[in-house]
Coordinates of C-alpha atoms in Angstrom, one line a residue:
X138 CA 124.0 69.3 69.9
X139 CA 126.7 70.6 72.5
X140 CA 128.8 67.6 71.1
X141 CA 128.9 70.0 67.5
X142 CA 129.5 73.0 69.1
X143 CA 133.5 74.6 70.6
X144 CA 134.1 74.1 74.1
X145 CA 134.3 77.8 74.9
X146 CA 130.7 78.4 73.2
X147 CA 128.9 75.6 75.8
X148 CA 131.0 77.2 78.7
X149 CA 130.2 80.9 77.9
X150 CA 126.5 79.8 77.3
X151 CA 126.5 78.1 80.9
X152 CA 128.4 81.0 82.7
X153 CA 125.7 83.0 81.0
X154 CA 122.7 81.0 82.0
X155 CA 124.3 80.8 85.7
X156 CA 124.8 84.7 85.8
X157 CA 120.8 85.1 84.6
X158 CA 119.8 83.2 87.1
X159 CA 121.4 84.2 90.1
X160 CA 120.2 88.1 89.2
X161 CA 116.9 86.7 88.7
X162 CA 117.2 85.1 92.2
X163 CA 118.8 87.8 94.1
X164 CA 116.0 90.1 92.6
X165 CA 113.2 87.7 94.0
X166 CA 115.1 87.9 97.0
X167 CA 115.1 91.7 97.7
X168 CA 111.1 91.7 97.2
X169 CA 110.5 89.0 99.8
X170 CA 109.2 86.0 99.7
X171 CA 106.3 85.4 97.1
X172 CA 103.2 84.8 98.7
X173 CA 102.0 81.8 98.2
X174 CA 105.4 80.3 99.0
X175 CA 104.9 81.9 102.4
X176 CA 101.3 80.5 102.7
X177 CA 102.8 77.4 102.2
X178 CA 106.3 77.5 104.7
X179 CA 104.5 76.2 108.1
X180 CA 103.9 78.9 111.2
X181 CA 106.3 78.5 114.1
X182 CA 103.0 77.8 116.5
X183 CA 102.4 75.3 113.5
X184 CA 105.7 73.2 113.6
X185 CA 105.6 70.7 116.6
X186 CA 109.6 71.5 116.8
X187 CA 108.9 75.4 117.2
X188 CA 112.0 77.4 118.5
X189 CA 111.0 80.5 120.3
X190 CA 112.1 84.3 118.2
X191 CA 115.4 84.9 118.5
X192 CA 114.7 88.6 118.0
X193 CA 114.8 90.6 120.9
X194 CA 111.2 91.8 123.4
X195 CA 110.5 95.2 122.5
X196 CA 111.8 97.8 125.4
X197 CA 109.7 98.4 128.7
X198 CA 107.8 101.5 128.5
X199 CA 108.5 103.8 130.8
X200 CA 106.3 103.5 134.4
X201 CA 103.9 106.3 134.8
X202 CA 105.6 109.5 136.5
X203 CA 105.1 109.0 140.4
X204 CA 104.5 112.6 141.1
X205 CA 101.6 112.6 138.7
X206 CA 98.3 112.3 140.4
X207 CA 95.7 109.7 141.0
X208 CA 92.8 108.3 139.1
X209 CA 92.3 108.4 135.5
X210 CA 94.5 111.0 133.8
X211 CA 96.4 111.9 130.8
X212 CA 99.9 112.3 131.8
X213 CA 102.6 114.7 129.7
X214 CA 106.1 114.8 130.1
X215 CA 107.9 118.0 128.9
X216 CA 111.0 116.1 129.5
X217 CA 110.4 112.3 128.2
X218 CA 108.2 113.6 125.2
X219 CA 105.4 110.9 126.0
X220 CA 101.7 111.0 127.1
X221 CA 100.1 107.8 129.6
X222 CA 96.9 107.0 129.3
X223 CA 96.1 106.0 133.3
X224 CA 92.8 104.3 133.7
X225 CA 90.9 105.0 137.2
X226 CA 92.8 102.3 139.2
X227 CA 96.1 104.5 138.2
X228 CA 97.1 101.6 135.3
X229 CA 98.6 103.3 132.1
X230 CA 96.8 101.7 129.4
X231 CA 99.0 102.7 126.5
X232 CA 102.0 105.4 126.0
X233 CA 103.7 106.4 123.4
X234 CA 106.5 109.4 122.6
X235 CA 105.2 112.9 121.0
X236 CA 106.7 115.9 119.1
X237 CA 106.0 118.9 120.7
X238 CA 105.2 122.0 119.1
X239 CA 107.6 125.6 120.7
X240 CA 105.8 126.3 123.1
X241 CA 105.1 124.0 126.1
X242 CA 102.5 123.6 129.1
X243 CA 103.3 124.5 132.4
X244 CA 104.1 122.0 134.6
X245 CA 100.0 121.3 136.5
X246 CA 97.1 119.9 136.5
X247 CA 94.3 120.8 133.9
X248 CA 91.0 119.9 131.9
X249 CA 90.7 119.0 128.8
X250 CA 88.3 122.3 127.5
X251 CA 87.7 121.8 124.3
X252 CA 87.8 118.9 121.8
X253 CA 87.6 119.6 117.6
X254 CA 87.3 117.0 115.5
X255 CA 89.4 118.6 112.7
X256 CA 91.3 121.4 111.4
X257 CA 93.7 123.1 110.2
X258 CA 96.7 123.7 112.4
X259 CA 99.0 126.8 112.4
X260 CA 102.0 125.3 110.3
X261 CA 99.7 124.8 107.8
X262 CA 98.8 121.0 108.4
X263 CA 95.3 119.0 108.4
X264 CA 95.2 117.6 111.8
X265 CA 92.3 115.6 113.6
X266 CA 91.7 114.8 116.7
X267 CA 92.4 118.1 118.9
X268 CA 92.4 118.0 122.4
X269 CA 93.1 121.7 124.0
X270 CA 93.7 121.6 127.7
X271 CA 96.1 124.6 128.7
X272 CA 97.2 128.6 127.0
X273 CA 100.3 129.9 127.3
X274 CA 101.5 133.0 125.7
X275 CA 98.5 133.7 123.6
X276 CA 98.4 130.3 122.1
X277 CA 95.9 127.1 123.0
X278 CA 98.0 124.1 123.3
X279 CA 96.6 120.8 122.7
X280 CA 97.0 117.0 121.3
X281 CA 96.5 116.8 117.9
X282 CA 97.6 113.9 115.1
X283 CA 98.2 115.0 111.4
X284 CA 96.0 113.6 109.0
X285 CA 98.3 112.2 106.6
X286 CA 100.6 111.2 109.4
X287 CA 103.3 113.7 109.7
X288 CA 105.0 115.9 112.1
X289 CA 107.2 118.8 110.0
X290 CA 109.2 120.6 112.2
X291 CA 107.9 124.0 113.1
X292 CA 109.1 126.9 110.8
X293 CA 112.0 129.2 111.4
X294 CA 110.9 131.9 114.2
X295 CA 106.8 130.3 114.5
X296 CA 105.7 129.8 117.3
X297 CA 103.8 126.2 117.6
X298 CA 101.5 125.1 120.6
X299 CA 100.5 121.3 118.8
X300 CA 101.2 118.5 120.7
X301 CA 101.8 115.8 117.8
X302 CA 101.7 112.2 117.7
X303 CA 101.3 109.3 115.4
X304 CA 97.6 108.8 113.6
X305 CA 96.9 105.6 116.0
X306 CA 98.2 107.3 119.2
X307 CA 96.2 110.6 117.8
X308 CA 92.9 108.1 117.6
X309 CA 93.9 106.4 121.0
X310 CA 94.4 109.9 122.9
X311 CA 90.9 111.2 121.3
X312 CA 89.0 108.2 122.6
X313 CA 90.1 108.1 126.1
X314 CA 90.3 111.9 126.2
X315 CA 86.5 112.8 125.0
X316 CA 85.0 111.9 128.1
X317 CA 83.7 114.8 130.6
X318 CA 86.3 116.1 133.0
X319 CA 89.1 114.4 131.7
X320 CA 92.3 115.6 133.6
X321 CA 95.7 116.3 132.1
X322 CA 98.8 116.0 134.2
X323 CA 101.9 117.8 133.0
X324 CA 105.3 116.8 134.5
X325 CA 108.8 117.8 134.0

């Protein structure tokens, strides 16, 4: 049949054809790889001629502050914008970074007083896991996570006392936290 037809029409049909299917490629490119061609590309622990990543290890959390107590704590810094979870032989057993609301802690030592499972927090958010442990100027200031995940700046002028963190941190924080006489250290 392409022996009846012009040149031109077989080489615009074929220039056609080859544009249609790299788009359709380049479109099954940009939504990854389809799934059951990825179930069937072998792991690298699979493959007996595994390289290791080339991607590079994650960055060293910072080491727990040294002027931060002993035993098992929750340590803040105002500075670094991170908590430590320090077990009783003075180990952190996770970190992770936090937003803080306007108004901060003190620099000390305290207790966690009171813990809330939910609520609604001043800016307006649904937040869970609430940890208070200090006041300062007529607010309580405490670890919370937002529900849905977020952390909104505080509004123009509105004073904030929320400690915020991510959901899994928030969960983390409330675990470790709950138990009697848990003590927060606040550093610089």
């Amino acid at each position: 049949m392409a022996a009846l037809l012009p040149s031109w029409v077989t080489v615009t049909g074929l220039t056609a054809g080859a544009t249609v299917a790299v788009v359709f490629l380049a479109v099954q490119a940009e939504q990854g790889p389809h799934p059951a061609a990825a179930a069937a590309r072998p792991s690298a622990s699979a493959s007996a001629g595994a390289h290791p990543s080339a991607s590079p290890a994650p960055a060293k959390a910072p080491d727990v502050p040294a002027a931060s107590g002993t035993g098992r704590r929750v340590v803040y810094s105002l500075g670094g914008k991170r908590v430590w979870l320090v077990d009783a032989s003075d180990k952190a057993t996770r970190t992770f970074t936090v937003w803080p609301g306007t108004v901060s802690p003190d620099p000390g030592t305290y207790t966690i007083s009171k813990t809330l499972a939910s609520t609604t927090g001043s800016d307006g958010v649904q937040i869970e896991h609430i940890l208070y442990f200090a006041a300062k100027s007529g607010l309580s200031i405490a670890f919370s996570n937002a529900v849905d995940g977020s952390s909104p700046p505080p509004a123009a002028g509105k004073q904030t006392s929320g400690i915020r963190m991510q959901k899994a941190d928030g969960t983390a924080l409330w675990t470790f936290g709950t138990e009697p006489n848990t003590k927060v250290t606040v550093v610089r």
